[in-house]
PDB file of C-alpha atoms in Angstrom:
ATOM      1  CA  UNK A  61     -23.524   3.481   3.896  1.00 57.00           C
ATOM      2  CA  UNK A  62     -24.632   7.277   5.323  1.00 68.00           C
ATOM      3  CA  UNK A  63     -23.034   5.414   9.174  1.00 82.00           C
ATOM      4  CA  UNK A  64     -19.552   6.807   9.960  1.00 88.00           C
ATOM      5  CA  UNK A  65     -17.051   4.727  11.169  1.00 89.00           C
ATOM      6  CA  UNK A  66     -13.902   5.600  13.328  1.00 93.00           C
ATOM      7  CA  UNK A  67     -11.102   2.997  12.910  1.00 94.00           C
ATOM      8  CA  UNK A  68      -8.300   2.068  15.521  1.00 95.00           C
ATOM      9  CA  UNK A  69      -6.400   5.161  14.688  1.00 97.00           C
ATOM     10  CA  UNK A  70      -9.387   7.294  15.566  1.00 96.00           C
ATOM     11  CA  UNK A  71      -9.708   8.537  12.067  1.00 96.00           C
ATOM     12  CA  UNK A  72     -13.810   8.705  11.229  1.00 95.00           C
ATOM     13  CA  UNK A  73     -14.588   7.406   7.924  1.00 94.00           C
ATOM     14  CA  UNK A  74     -17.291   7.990   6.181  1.00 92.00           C
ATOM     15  CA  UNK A  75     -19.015   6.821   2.288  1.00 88.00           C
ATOM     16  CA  UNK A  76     -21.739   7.040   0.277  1.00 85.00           C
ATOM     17  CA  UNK A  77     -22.071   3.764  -1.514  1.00 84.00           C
ATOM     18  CA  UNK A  78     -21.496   0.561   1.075  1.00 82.00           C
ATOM     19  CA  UNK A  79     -18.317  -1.614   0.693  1.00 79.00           C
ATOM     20  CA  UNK A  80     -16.490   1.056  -1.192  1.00 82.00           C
ATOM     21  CA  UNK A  81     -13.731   2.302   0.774  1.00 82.00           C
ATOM     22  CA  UNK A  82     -15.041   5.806   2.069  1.00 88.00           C
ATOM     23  CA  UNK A  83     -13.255   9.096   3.110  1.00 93.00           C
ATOM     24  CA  UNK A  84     -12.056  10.335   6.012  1.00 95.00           C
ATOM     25  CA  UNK A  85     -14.070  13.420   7.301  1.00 95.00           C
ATOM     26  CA  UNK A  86     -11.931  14.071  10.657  1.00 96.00           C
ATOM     27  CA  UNK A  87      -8.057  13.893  11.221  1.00 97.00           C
ATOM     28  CA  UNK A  88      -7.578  13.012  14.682  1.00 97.00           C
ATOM     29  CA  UNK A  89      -4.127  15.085  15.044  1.00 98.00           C
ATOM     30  CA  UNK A  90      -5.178  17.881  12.638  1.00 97.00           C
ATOM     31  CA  UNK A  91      -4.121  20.100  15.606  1.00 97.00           C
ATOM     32  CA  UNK A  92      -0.454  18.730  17.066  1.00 98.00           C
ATOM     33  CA  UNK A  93      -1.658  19.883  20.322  1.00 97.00           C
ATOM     34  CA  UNK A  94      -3.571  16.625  20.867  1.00 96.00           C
ATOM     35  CA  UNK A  95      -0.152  14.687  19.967  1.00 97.00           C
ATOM     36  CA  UNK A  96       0.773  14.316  23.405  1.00 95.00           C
ATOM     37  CA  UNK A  97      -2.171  12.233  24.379  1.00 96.00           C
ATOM     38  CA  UNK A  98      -3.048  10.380  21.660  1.00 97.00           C
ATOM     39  CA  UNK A  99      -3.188   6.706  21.593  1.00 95.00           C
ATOM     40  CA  UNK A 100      -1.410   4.721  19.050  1.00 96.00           C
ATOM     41  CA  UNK A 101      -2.931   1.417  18.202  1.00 97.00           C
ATOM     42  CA  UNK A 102      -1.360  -2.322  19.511  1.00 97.00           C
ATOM     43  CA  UNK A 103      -0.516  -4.719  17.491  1.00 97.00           C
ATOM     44  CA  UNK A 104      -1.301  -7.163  19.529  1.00 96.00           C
ATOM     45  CA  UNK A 105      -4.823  -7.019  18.871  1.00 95.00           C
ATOM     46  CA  UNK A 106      -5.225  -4.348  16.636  1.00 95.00           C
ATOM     47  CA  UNK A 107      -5.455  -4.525  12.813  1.00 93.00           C
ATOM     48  CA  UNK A 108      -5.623  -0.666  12.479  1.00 90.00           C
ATOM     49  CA  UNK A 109      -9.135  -0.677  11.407  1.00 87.00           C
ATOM     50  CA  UNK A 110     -10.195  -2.648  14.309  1.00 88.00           C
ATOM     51  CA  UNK A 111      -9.859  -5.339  16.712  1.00 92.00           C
ATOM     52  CA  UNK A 112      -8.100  -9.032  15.084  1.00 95.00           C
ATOM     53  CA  UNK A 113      -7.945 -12.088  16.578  1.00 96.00           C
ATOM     54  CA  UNK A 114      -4.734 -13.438  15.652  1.00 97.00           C
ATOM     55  CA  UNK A 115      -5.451 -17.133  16.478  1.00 97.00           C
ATOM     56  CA  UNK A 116      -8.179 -17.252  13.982  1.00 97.00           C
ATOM     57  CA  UNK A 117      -6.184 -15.864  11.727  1.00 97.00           C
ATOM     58  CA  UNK A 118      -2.862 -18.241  12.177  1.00 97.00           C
ATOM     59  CA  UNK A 119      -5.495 -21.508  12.130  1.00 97.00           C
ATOM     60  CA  UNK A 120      -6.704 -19.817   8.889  1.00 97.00           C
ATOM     61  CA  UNK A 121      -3.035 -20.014   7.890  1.00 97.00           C
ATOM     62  CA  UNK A 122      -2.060 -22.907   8.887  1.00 97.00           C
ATOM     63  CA  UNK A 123      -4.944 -24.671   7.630  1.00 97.00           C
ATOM     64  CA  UNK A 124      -4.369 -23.104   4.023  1.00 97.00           C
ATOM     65  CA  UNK A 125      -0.996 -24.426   4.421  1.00 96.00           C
ATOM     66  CA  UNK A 126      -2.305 -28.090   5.231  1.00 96.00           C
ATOM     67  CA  UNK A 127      -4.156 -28.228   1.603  1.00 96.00           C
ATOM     68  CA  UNK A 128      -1.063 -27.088  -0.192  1.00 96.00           C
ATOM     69  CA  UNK A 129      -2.188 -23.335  -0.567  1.00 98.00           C
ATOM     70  CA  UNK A 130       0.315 -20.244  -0.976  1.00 97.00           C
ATOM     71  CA  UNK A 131      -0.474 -18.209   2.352  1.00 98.00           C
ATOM     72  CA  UNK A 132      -0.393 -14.500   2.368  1.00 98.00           C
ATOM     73  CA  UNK A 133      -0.252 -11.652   5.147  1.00 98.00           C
ATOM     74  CA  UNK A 134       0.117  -8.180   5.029  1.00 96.00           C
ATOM     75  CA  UNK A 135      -0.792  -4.518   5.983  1.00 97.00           C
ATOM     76  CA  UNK A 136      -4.054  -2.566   5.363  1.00 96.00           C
ATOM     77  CA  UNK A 137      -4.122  -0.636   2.726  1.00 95.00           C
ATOM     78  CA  UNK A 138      -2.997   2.794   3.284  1.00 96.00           C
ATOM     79  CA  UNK A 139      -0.448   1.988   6.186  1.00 97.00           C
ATOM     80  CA  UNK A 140       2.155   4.632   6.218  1.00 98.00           C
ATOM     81  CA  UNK A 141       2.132   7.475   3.512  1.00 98.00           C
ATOM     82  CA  UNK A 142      -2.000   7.530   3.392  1.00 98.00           C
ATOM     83  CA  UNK A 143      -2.175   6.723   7.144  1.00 98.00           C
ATOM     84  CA  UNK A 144      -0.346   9.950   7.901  1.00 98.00           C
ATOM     85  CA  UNK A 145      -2.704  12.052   5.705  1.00 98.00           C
ATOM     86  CA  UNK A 146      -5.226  10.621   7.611  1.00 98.00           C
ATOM     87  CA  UNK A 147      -4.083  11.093  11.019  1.00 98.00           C
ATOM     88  CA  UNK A 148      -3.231  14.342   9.894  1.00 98.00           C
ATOM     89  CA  UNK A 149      -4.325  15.953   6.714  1.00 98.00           C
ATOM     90  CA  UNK A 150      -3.167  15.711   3.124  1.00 98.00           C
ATOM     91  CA  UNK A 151      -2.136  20.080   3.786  1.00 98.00           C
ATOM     92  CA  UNK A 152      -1.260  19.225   6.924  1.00 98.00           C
ATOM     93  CA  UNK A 153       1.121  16.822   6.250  1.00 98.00           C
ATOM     94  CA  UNK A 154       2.238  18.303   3.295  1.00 98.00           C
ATOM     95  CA  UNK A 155       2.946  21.605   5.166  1.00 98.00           C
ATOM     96  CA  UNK A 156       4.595  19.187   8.289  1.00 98.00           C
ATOM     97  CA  UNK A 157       7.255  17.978   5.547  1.00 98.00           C
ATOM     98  CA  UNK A 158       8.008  20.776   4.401  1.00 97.00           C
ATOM     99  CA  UNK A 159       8.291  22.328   7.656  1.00 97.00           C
ATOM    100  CA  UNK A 160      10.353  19.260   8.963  1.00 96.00           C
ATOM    101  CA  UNK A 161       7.753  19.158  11.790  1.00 97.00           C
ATOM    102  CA  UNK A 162       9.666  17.008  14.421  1.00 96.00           C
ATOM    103  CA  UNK A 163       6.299  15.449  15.907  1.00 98.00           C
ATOM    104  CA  UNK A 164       6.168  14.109  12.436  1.00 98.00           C
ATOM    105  CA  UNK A 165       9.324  11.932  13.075  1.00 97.00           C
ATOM    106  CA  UNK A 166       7.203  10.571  16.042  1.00 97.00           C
ATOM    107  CA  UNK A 167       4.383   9.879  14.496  1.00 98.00           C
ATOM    108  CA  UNK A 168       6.102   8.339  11.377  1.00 98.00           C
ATOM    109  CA  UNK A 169       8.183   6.015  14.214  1.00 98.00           C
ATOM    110  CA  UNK A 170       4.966   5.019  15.823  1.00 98.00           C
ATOM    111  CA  UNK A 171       3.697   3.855  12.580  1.00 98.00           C
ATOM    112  CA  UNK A 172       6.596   2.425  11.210  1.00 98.00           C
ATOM    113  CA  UNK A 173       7.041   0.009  14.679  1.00 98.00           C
ATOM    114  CA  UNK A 174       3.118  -0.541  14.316  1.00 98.00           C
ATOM    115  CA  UNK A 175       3.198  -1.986  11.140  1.00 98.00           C
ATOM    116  CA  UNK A 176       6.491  -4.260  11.733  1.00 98.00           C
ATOM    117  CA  UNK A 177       4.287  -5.401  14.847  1.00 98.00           C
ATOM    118  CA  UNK A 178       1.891  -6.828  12.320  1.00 98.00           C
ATOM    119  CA  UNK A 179       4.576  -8.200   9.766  1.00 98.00           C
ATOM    120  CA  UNK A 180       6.268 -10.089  12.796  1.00 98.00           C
ATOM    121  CA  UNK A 181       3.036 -11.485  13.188  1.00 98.00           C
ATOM    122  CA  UNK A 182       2.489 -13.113   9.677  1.00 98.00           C
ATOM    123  CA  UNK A 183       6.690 -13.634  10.025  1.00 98.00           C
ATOM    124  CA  UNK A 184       5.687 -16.359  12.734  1.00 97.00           C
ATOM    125  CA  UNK A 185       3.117 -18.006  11.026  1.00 97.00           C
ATOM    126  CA  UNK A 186       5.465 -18.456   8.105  1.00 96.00           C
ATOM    127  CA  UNK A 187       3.323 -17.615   5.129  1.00 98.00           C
ATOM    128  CA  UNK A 188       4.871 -17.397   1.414  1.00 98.00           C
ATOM    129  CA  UNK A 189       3.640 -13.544   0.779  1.00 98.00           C
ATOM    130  CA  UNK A 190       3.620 -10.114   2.142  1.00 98.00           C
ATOM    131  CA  UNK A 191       1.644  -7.773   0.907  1.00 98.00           C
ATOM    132  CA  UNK A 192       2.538  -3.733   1.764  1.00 98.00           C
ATOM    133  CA  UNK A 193      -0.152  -1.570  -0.261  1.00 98.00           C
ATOM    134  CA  UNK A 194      -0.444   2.068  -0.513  1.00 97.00           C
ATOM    135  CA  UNK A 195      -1.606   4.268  -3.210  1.00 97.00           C
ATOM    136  CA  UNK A 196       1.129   6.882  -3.728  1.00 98.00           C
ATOM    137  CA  UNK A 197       0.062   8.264  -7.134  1.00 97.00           C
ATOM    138  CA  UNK A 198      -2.517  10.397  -8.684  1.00 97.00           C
ATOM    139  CA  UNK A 199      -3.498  10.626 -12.631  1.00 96.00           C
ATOM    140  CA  UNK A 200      -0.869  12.102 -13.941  1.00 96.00           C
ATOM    141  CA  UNK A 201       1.513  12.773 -10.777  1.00 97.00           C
ATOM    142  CA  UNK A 202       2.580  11.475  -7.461  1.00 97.00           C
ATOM    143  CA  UNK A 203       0.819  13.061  -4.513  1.00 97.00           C
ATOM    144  CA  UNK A 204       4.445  13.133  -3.000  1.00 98.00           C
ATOM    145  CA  UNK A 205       7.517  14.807  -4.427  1.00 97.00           C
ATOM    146  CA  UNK A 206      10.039  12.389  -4.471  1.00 98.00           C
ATOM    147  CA  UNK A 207      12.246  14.297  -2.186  1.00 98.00           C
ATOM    148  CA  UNK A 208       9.880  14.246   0.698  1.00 98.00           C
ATOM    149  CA  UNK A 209       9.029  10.571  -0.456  1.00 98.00           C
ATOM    150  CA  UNK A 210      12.629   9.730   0.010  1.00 98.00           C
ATOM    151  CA  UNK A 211      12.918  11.272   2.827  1.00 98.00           C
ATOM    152  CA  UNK A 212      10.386  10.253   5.210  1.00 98.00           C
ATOM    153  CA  UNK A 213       8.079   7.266   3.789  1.00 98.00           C
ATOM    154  CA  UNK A 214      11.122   5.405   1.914  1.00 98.00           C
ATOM    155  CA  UNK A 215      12.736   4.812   5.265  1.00 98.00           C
ATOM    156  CA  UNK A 216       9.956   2.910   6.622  1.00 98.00           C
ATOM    157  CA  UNK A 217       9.376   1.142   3.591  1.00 98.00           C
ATOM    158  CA  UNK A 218      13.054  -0.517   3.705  1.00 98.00           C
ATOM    159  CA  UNK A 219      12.832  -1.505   7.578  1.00 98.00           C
ATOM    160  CA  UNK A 220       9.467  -3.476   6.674  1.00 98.00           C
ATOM    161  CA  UNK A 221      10.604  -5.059   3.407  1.00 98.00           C
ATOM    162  CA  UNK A 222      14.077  -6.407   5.178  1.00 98.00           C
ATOM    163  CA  UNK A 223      12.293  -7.506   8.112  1.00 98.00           C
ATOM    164  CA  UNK A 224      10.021  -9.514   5.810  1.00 98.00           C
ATOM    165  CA  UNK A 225      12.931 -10.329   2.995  1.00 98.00           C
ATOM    166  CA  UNK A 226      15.425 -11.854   5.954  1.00 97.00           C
ATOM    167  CA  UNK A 227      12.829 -14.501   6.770  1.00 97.00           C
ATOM    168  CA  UNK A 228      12.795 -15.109   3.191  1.00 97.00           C
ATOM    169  CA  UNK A 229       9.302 -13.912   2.357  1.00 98.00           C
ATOM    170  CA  UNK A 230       8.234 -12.068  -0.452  1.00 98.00           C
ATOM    171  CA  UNK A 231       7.481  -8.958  -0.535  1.00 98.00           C
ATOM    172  CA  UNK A 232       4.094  -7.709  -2.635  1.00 98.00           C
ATOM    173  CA  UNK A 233       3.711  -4.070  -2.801  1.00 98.00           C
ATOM    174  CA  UNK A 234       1.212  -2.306  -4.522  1.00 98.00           C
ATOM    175  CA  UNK A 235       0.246   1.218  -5.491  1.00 98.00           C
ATOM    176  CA  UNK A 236      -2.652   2.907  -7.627  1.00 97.00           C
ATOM    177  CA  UNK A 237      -1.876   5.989  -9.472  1.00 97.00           C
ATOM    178  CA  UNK A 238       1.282   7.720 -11.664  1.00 98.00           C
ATOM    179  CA  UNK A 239       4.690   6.062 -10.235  1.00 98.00           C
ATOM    180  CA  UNK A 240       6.963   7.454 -12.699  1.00 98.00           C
ATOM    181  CA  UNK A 241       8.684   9.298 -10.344  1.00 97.00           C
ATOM    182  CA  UNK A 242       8.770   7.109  -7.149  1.00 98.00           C
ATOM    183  CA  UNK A 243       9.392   4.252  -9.129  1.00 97.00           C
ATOM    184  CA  UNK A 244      13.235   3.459  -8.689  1.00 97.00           C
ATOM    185  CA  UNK A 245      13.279   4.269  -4.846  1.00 97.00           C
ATOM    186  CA  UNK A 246      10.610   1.684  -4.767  1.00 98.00           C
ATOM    187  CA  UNK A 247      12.210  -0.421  -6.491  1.00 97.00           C
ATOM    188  CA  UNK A 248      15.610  -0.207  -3.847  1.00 97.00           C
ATOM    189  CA  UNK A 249      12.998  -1.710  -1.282  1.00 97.00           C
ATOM    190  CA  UNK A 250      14.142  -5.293  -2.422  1.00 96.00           C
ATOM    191  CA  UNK A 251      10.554  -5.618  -3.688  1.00 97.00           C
ATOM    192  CA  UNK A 252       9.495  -9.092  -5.501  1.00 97.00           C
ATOM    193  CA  UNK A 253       6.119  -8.381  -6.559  1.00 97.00           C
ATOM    194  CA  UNK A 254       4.560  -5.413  -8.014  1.00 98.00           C
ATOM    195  CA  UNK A 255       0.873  -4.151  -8.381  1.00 98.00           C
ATOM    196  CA  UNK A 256       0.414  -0.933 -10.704  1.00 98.00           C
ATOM    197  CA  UNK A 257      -2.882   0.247 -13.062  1.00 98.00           C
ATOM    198  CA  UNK A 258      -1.162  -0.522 -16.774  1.00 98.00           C
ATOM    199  CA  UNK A 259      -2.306   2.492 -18.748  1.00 97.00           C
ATOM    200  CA  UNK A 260      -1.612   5.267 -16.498  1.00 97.00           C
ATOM    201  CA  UNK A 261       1.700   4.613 -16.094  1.00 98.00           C
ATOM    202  CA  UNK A 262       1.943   3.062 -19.752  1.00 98.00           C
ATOM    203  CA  UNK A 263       3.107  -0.810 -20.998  1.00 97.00           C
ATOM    204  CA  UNK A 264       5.965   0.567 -22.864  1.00 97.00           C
ATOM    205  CA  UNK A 265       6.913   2.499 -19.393  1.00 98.00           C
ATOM    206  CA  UNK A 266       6.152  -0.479 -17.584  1.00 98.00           C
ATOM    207  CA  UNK A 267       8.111  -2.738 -19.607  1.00 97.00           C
ATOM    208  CA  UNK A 268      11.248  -0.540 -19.833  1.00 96.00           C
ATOM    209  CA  UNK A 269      11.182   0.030 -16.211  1.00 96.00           C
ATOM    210  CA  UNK A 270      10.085  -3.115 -14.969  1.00 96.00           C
ATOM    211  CA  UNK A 271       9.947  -6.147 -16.859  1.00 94.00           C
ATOM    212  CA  UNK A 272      12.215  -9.397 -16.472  1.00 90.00           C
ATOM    213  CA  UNK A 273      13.188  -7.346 -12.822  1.00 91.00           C
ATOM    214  CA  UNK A 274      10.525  -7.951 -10.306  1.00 95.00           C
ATOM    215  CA  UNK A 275       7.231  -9.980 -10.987  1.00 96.00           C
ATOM    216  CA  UNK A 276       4.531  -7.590 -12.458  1.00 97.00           C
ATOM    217  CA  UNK A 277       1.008  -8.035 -11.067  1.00 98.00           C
ATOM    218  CA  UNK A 278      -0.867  -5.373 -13.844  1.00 98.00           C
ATOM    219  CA  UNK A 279      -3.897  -4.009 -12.765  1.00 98.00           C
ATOM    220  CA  UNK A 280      -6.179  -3.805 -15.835  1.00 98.00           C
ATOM    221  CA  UNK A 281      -7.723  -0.514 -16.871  1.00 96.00           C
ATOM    222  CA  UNK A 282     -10.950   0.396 -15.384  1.00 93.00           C
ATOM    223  CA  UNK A 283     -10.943   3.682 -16.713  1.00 93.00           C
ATOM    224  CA  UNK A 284     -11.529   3.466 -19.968  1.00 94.00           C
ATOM    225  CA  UNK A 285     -11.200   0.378 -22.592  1.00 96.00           C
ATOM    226  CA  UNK A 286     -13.057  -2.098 -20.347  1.00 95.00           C
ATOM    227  CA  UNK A 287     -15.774   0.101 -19.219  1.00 93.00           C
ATOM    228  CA  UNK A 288     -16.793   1.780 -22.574  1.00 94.00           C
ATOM    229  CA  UNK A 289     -14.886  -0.297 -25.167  1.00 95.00           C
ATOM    230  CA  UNK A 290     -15.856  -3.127 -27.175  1.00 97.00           C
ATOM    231  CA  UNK A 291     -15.433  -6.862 -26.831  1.00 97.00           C
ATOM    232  CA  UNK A 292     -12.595  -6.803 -29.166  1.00 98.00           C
ATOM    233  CA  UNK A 293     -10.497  -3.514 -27.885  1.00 97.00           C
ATOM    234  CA  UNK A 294     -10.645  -5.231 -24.128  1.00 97.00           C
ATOM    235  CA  UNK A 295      -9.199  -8.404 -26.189  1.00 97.00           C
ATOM    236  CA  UNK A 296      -6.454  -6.418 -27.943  1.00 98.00           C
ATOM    237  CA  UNK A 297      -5.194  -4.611 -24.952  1.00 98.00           C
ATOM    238  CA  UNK A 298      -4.793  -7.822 -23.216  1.00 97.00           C
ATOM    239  CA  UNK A 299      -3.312  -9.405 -25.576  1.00 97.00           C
ATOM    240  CA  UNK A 300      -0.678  -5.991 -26.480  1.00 97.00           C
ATOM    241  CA  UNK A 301      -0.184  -6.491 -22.592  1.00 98.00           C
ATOM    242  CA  UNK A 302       1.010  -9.574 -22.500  1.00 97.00           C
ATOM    243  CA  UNK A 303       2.674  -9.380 -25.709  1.00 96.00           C
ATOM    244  CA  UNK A 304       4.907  -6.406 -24.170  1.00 97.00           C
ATOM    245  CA  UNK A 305       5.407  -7.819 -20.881  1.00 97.00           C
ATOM    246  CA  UNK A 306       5.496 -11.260 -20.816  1.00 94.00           C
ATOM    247  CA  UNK A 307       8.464 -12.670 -19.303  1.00 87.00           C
ATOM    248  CA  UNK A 308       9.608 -15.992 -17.824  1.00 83.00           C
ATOM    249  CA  UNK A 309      12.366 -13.821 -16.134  1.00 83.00           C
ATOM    250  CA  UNK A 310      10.211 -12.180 -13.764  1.00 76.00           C
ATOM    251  CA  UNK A 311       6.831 -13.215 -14.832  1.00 91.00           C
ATOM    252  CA  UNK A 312       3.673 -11.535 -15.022  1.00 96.00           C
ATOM    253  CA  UNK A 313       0.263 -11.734 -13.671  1.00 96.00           C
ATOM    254  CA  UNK A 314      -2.874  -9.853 -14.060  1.00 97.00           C
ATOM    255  CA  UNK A 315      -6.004  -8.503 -12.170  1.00 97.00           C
ATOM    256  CA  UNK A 316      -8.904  -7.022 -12.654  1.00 96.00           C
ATOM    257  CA  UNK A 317     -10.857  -4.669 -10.091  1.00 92.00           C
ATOM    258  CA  UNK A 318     -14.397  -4.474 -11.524  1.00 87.00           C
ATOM    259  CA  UNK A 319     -16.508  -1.547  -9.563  1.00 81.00           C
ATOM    260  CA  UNK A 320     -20.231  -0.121  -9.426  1.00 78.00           C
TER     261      UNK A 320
END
């Protein structure tokens, strides 16, 4: 709290209530003049927000495997699409698509082989989940179009989810916000799992879209029935919830982030 933080990427973070993911105050290439010698991270013992031992974390794995215990790996949060806005900018980046910046390309390649370092890491151990998170949306709107989406974040996307779906893996991805209009190119990315908040993008939306297709993991409202509504409105909307998109075809599971 009040101490900022630069992670592996060189991006300083920085927040004002502690263990709530902060903001990052400087964008190491907001000027594409220091492209040329900045470092990417390794893989090899480099999380992205720091250094990882990756034998701790594979007897970890194994040892959940031992008791019987679903084992899952994965990316940090914020891996490609928020990564580059904070490597670069969110107007940076916005004006770098739109400008078809080619150092973009570069940078998006560097990521892209950075993260498929760390998948073929939890692709040796074997574990039963992978988990690619990213926040994509806002309230009421992506902060992408879904041209430039499709263009240059969807690409990566479908490297990492084959890599991870030919060793017969499944593939968790999860995104805060509006998806409405991302939704189906997601959706191409062989994904088997999905994470998304319930009443922004709507149950009725959510069914139509998604149910008895991919496994829903809802995130529950945090907005505004649980946090001023009564016992009994939080127990209706669960229960409408599962009501509308139950399925054994699919299935559907539920979580809860509760927040200061």
């Amino acid at each position: 709290e009040g101490v900022a933080f630069k992670d592996d990427w060189g991006c300083v973070w920085e927040t004002t209530m502690n263990g709530i993911t902060g903001t990052v105050t400087t964008h190491p290439l907001a000027n594409w003049d220091d492209y040329d010698k900045y470092v990417i991270p390794n893989p090899e013992n480099s999380f992205g927000l720091g250094e990882i031992n990756w034998n701790e974390v594979e007897k970890n794995i194994l040892n959940l495997k031992a008791n019987g215990n679903l084992t899952i790996g994965g990316l940090v949060h914020g891996h490609t699409f928020l990564r580059l806005c904070d490597i670069r900018g969110y107007t940076n980046l916005m004006y770098d698509m739109s400008d078809e910046e080619p150092k973009l390309l570069s940078l998006i390649d560097e990521i892209e082989k950075f993260n498929i370092g760390i998948i073929n890491k939890y692709i040796n151990m074997n574990v039963d989940i992978i988990v690619i998170p990213e926040d994509l949306g806002m309230q009421n709107a992506p902060m992408i179009s879904p041209e430039q989406f499709r263009k240059y974040i969807i690409p990566s996307y479908k490297k990492m989810t084959k890599r991870v779906k030919e060793n017969e893996i499944y593939v968790h991805f999860h995104s805060d916000g509006f998806l409405h209009d991302l939704l189906d190119d997601i959706l191409e990315c062989d994904i088997d799992v999905i994470n998304l908040q319930d009443l922004v993008n709507g149950i009725d939306y959510i069914s139509k879209k998604l149910r008895g297709k991919v496994c829903i993991e809802l995130d529950i409202d945090r907005q505004s029935v649980t946090s001023s509504g009564t016992p009994e409105q939080i127990e209706e909307l669960i229960r409408d919830e599962v009501k509308v998109l139950g399925s054994k075809k699919g299935g559907l599971m539920m979580i809860y982030g509760l927040y200061p």
